[in-house]
PDB file of C-alpha atoms in Angstrom:
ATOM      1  CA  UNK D   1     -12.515  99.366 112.475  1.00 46.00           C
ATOM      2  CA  UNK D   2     -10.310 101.258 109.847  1.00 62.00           C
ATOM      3  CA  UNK D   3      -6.796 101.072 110.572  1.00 87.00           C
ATOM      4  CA  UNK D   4      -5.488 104.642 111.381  1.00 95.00           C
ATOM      5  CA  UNK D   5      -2.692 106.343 109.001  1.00 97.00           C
ATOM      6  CA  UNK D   6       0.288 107.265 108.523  1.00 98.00           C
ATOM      7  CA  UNK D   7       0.737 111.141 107.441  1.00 98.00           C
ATOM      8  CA  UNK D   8       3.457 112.194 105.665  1.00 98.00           C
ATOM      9  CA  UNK D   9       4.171 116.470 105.886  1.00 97.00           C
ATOM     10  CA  UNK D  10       6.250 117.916 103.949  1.00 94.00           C
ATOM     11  CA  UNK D  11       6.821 118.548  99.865  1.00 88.00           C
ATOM     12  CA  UNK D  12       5.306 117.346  96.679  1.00 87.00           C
ATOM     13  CA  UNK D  13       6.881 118.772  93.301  1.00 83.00           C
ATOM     14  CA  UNK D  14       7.556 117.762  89.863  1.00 80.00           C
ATOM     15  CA  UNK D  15      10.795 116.073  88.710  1.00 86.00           C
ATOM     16  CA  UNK D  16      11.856 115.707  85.333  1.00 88.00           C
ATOM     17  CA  UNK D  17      13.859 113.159  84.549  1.00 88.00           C
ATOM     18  CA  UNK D  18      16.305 112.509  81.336  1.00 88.00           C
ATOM     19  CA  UNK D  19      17.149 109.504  80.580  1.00 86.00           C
ATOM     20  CA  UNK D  20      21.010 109.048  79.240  1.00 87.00           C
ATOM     21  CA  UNK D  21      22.958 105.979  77.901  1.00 86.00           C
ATOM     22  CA  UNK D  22      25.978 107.245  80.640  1.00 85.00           C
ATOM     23  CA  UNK D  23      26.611 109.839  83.137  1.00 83.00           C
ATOM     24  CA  UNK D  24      27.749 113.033  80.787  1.00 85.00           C
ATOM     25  CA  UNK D  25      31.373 114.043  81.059  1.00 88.00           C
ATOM     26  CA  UNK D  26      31.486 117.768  82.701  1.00 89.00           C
ATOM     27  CA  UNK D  27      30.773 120.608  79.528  1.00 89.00           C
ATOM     28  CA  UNK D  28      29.746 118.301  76.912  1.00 89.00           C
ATOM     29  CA  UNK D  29      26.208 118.094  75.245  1.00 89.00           C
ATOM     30  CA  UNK D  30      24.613 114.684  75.749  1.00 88.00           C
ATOM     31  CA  UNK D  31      21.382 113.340  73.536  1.00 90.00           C
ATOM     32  CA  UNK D  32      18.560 112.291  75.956  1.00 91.00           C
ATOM     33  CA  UNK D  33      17.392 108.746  75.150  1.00 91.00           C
ATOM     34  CA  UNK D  34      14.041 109.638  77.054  1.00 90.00           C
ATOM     35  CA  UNK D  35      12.109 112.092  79.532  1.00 90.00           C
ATOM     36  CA  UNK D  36       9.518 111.441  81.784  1.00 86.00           C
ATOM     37  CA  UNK D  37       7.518 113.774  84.503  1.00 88.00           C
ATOM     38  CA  UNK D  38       6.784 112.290  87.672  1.00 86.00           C
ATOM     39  CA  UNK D  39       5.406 113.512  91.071  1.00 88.00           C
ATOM     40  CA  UNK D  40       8.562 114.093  93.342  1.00 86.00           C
ATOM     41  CA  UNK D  41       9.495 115.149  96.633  1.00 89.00           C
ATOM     42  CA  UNK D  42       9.974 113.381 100.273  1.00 93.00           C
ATOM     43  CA  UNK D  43       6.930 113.522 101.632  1.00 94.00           C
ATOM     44  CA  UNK D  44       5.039 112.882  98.253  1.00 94.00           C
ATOM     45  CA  UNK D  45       7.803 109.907  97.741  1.00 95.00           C
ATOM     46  CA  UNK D  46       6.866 108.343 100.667  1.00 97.00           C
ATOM     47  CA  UNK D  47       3.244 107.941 101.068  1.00 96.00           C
ATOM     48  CA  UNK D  48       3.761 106.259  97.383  1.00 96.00           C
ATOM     49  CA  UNK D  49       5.797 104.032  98.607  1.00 97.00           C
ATOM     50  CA  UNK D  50       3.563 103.161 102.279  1.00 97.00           C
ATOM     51  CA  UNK D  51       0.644 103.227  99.960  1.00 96.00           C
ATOM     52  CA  UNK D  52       2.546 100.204  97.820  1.00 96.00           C
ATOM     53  CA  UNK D  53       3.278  98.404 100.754  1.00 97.00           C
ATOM     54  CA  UNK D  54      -0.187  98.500 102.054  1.00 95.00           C
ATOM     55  CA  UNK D  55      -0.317 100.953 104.598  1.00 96.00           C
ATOM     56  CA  UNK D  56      -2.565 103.837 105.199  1.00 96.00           C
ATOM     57  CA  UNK D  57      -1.238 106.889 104.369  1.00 97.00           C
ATOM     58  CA  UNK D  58      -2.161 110.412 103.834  1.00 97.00           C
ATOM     59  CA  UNK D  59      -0.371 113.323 102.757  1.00 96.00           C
ATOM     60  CA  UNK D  60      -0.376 117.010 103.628  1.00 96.00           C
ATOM     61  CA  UNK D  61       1.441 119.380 101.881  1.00 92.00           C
ATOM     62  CA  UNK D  62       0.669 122.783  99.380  1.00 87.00           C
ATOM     63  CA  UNK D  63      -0.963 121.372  96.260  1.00 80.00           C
ATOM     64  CA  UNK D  64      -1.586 123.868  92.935  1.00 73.00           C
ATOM     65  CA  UNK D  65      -4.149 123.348  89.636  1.00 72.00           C
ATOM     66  CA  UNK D  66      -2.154 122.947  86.891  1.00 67.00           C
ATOM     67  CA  UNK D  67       0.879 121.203  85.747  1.00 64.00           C
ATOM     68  CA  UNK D  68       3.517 123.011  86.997  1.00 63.00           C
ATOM     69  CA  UNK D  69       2.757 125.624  90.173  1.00 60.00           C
ATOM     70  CA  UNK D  70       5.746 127.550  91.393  1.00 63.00           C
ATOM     71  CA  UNK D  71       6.378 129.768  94.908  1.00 81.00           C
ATOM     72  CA  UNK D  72       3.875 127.171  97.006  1.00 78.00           C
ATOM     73  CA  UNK D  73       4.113 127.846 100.889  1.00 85.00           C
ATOM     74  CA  UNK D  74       5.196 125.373 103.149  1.00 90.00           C
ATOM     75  CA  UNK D  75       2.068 124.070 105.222  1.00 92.00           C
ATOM     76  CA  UNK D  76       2.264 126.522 108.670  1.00 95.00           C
ATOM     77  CA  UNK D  77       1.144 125.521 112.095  1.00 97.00           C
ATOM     78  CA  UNK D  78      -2.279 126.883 111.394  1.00 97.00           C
ATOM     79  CA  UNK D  79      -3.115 124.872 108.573  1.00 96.00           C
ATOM     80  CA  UNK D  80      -1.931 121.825 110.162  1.00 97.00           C
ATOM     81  CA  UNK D  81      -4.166 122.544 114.062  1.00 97.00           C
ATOM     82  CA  UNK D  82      -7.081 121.790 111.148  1.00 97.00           C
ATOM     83  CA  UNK D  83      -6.730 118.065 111.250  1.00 97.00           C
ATOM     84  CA  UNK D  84      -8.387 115.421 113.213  1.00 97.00           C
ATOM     85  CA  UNK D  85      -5.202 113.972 114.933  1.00 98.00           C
ATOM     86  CA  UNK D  86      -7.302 110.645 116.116  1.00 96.00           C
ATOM     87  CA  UNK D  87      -7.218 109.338 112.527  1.00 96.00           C
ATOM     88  CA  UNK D  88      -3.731 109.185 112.374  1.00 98.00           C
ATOM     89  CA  UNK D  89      -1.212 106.747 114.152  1.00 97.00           C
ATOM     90  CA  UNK D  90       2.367 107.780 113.048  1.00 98.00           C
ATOM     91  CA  UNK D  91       3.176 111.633 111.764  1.00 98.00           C
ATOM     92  CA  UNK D  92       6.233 112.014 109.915  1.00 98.00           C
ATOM     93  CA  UNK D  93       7.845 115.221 108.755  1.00 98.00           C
ATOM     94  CA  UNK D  94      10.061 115.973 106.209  1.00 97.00           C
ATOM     95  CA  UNK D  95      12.104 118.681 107.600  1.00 97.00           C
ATOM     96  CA  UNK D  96      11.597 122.116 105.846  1.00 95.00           C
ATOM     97  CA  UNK D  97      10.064 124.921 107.761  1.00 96.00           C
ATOM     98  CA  UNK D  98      11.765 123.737 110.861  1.00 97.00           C
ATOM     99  CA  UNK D  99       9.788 126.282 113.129  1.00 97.00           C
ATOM    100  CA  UNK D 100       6.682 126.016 112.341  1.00 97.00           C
ATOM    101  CA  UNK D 101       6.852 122.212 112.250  1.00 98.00           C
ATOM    102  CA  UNK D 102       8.031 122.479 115.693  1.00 98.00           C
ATOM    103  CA  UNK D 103       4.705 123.993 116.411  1.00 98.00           C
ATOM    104  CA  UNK D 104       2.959 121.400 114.648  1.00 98.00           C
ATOM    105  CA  UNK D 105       5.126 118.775 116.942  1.00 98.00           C
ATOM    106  CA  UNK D 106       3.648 120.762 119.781  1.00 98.00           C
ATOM    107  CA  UNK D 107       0.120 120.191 118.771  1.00 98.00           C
ATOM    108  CA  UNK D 108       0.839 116.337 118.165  1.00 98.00           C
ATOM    109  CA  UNK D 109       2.243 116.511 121.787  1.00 98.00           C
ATOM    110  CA  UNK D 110      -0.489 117.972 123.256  1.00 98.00           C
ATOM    111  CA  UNK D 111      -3.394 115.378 121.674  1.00 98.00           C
ATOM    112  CA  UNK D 112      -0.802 112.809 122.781  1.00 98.00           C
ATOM    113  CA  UNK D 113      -1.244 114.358 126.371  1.00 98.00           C
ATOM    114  CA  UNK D 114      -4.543 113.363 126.742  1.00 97.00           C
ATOM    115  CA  UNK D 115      -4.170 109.907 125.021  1.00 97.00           C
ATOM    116  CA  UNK D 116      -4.251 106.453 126.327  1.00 96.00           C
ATOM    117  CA  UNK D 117      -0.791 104.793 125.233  1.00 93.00           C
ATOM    118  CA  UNK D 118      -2.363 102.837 122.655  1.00 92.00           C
ATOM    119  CA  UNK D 119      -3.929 105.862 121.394  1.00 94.00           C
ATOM    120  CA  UNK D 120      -0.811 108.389 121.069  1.00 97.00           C
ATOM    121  CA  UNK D 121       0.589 109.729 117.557  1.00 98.00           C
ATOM    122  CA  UNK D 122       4.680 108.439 116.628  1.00 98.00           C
ATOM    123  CA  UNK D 123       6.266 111.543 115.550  1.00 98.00           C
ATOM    124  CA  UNK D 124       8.890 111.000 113.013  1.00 98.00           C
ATOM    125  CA  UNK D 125      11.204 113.963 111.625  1.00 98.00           C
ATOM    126  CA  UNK D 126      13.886 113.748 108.511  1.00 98.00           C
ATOM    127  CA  UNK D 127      16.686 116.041 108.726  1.00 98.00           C
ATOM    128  CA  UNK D 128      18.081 115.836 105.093  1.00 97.00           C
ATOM    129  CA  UNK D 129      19.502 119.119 104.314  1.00 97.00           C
ATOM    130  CA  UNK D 130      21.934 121.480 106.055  1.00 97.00           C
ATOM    131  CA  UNK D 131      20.418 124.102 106.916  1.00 96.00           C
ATOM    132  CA  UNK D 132      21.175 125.502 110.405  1.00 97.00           C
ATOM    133  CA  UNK D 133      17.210 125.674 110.556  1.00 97.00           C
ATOM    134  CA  UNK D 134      16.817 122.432 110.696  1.00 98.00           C
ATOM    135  CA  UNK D 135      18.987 120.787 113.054  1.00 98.00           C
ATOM    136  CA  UNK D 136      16.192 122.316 115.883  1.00 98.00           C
ATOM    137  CA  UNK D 137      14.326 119.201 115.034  1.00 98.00           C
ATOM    138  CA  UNK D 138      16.275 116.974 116.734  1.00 98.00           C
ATOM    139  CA  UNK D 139      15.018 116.650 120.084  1.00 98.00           C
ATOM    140  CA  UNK D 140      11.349 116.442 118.832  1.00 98.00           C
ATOM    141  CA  UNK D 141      11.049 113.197 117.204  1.00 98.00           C
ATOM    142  CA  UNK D 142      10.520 109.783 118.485  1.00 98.00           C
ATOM    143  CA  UNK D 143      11.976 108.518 115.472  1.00 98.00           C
ATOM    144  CA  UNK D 144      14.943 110.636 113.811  1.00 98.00           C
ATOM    145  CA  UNK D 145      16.495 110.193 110.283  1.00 98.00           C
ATOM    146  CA  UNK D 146      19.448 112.321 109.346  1.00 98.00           C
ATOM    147  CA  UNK D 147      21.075 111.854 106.246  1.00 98.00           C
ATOM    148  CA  UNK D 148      24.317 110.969 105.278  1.00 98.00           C
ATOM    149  CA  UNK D 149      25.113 115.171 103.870  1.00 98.00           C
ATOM    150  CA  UNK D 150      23.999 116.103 107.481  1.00 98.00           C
ATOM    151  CA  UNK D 151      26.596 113.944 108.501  1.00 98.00           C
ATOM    152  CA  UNK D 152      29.584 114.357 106.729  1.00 98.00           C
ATOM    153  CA  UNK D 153      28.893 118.662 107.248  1.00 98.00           C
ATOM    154  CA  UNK D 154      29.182 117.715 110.979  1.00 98.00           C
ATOM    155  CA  UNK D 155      32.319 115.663 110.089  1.00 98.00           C
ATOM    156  CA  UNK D 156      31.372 112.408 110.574  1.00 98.00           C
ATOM    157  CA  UNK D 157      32.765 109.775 108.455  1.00 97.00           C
ATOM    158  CA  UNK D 158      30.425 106.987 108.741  1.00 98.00           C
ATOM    159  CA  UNK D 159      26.602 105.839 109.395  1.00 98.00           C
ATOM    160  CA  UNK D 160      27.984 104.529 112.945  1.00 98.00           C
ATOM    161  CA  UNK D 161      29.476 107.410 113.847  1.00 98.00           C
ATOM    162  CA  UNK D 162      26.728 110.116 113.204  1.00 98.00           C
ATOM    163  CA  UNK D 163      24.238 108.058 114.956  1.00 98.00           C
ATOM    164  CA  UNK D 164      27.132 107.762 117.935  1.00 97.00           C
ATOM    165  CA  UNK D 165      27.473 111.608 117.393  1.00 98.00           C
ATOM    166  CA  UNK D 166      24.245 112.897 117.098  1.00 98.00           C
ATOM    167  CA  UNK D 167      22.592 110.935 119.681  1.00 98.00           C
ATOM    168  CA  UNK D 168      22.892 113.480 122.663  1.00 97.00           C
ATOM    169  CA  UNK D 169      21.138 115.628 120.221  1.00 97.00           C
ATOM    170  CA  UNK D 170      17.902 113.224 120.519  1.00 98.00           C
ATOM    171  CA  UNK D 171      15.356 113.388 123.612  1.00 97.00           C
ATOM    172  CA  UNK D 172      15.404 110.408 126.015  1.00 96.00           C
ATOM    173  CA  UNK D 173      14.110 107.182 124.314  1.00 96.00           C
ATOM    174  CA  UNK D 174      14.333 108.315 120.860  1.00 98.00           C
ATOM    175  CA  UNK D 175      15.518 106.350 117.843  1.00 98.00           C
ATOM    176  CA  UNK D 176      17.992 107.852 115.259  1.00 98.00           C
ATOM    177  CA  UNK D 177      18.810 106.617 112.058  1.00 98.00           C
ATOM    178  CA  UNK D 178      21.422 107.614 109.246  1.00 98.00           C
ATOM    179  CA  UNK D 179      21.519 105.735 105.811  1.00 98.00           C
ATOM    180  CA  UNK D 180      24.790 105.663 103.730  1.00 98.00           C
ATOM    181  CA  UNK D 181      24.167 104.652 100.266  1.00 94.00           C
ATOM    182  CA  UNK D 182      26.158 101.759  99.667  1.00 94.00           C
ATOM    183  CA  UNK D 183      27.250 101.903 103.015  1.00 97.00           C
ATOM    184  CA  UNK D 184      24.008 100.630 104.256  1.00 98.00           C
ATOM    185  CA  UNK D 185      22.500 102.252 107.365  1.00 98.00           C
ATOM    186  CA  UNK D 186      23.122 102.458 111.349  1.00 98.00           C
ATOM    187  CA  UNK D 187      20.673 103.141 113.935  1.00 98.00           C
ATOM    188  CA  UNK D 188      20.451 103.585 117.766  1.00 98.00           C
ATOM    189  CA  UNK D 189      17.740 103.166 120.538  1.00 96.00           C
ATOM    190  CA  UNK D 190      17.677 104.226 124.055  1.00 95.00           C
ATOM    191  CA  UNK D 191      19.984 101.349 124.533  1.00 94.00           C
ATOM    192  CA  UNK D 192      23.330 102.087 123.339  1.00 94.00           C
ATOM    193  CA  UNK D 193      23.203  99.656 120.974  1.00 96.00           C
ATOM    194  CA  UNK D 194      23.965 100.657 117.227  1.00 98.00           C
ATOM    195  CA  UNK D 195      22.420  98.474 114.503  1.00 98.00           C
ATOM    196  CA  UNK D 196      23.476  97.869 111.336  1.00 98.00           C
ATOM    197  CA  UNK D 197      22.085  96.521 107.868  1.00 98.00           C
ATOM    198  CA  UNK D 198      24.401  96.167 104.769  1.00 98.00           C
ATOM    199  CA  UNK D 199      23.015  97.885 101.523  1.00 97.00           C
ATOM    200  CA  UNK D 200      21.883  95.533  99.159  1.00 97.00           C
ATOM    201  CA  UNK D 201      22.555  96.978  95.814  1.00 95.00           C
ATOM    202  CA  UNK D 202      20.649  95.901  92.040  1.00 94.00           C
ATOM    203  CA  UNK D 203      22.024  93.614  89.690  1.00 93.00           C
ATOM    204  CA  UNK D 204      21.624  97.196  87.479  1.00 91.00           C
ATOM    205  CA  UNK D 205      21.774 100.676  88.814  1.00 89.00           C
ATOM    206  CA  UNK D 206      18.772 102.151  86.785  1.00 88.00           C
ATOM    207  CA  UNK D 207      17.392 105.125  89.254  1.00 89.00           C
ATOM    208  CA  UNK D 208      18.561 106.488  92.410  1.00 91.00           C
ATOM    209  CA  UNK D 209      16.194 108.889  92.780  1.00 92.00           C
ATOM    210  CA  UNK D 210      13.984 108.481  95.879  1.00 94.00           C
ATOM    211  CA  UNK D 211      15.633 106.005  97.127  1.00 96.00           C
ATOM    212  CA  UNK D 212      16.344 107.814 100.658  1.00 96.00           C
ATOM    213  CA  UNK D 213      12.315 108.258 100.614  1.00 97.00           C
ATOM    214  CA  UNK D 214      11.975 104.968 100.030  1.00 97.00           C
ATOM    215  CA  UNK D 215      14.131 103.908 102.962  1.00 98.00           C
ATOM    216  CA  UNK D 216      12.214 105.961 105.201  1.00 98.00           C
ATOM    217  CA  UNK D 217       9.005 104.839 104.401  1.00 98.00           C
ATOM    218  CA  UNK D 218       9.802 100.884 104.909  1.00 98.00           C
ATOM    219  CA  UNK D 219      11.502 101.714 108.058  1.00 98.00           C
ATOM    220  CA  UNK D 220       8.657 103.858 109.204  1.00 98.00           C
ATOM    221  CA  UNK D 221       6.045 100.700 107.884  1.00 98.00           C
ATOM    222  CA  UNK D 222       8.286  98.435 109.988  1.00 98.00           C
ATOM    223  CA  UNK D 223       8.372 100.305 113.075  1.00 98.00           C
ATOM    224  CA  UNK D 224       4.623 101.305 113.136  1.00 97.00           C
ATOM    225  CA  UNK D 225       3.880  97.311 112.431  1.00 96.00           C
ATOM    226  CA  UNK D 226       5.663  96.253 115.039  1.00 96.00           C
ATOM    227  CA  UNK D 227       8.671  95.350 113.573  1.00 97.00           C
ATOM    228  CA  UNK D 228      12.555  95.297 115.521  1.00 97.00           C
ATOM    229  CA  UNK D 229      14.627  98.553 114.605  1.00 98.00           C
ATOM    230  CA  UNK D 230      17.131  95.565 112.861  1.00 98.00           C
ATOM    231  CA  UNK D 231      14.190  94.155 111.262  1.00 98.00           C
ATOM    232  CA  UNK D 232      13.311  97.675 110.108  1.00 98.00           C
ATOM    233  CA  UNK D 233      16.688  98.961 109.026  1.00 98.00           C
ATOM    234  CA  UNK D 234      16.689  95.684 106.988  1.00 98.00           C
ATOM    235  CA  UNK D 235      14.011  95.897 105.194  1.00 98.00           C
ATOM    236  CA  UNK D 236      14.702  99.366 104.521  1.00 98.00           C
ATOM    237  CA  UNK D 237      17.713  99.126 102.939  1.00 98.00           C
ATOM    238  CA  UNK D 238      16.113  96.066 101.035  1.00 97.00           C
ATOM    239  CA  UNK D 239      13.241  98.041  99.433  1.00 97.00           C
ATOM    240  CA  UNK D 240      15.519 101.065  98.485  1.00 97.00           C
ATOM    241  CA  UNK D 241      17.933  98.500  96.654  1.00 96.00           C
ATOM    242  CA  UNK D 242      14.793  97.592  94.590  1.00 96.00           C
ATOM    243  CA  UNK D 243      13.904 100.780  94.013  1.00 96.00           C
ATOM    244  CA  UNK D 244      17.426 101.796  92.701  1.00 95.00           C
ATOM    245  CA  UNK D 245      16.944  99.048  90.255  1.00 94.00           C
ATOM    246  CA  UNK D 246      13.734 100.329  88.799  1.00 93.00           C
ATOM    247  CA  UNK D 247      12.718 103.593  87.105  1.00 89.00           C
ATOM    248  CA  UNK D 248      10.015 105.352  89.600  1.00 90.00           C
ATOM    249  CA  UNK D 249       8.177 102.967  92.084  1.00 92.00           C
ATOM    250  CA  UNK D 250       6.322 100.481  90.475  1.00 87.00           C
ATOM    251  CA  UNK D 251       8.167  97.426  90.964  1.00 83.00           C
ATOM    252  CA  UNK D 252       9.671  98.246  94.541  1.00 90.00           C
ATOM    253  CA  UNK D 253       7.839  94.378  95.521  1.00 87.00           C
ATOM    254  CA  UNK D 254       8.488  92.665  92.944  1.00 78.00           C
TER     255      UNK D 254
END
């Protein structure tokens, strides 16, 4: 039997990257060495990077002909009660519209309801940015990523202390998880216990970009495997080291 996926809600865009020798100095003109267009945003990000390490993935998200598309709307609770919910095993959402994806939570909830354990949806959510808006997604996943911007606006200092901080936020038997860059990343289970994986930087810093996407998807690949939240925080932090060390994705394995 196909193995069920794992969907991924949320954005897709175009980034343009330019390619420097160095980081310009503030108000000075810099020559671009090279530019290249790639398919960007978390959501998008991730499913590229499950779909590298073998998993199946889907995404859902507002797609447009042509190569650039502007003023897209964010997929709404309607669009999303179209879906056959028994294909998928883990849905993870990228936190944008915050209350409308709460209503698409509900609807994952509900199928859940009438679901034999082995049967029922994960529900991850990613609370990157800080908007107010957001921070209502807290209590509905089973697994919870906040970032490390989330944290510091709350004024927490460290990956150890937001997950410490945040976890009343969390409903009962949730896992929360806060990556720090360099820093490496904490998590905590219904236990009490924080765990912690060092970073594990590239010989050369090439390109950052996705990396927190990247670290979400591993973790999320882990977890839905099987895998130990160390083992998954590990690996994480692992696969976003190689991805810092390559320009876009291919290469993440190697």
């Amino acid at each position: 039997m196909e193995q069920k996926r794992i969907l991924c809600v949320g954005l897709v865009c175009l980034d343009i990257i330019n390619v420097v020798d160095k980081f310009p100095e503030e108000d000075t003109d810099t020559r671009c060495v090279s530019q290249r267009w790639q398919r960007g945003g978390n959501a998008s990000n991730s499913c590229t990077v499950l779909s590298l390490l073998g998993a199946p993935c889907a995404f859902m998200g507002s797609l447009a002909a042509g190569p650039i598309a502007e003023n897209l709307p964010d997929v709404c609770a309607d669009d999303f009660s179209q879906l056959d919910l028994s294909q998928y095993r883990w849905i993870h959402f990228e936190g944008r519209n915050a209350d409308e994806q709460v209503k698409m939570i509900e609807q994952v909830k509900s199928y859940n309801a009438t679901q034999e354990e082995k049967n029922r949806i994960t529900i991850s959510v990613e609370i990157e940015k800080t908007r107010p808006s957001l921070y209502q997604l807290f209590p509905h996943g089973d697994v919870v990523f906040v970032s490390k911007d989330v944290a510091l606006h709350f004024g927490f200092q460290s990956a150890s202390s937001a997950v410490k901080g945040f976890y009343s936020q969390v409903k009962d038997g949730a896992v929360l998880i806060c990556a720090w860059a360099e820093k490496g990343a904490d998590a905590m289970g219904p236990d009490g216990t924080v765990v912690h994986s060092d970073a594990f930087p590239p010989e050369k810093l090439v390109d950052t970009l996705g990396a927190g996407d990247t670290f979400n998807a591993s973790v999320i690949y882990t977890l839905s495997n099987g895998g130990s939240l160390q083992e998954a925080l590990t690996f994480g932090c692992q696969i976003a080291g190689k991805k810092c060390g390559v320009h876009g994705y291919d290469g993440i394995l190697q």
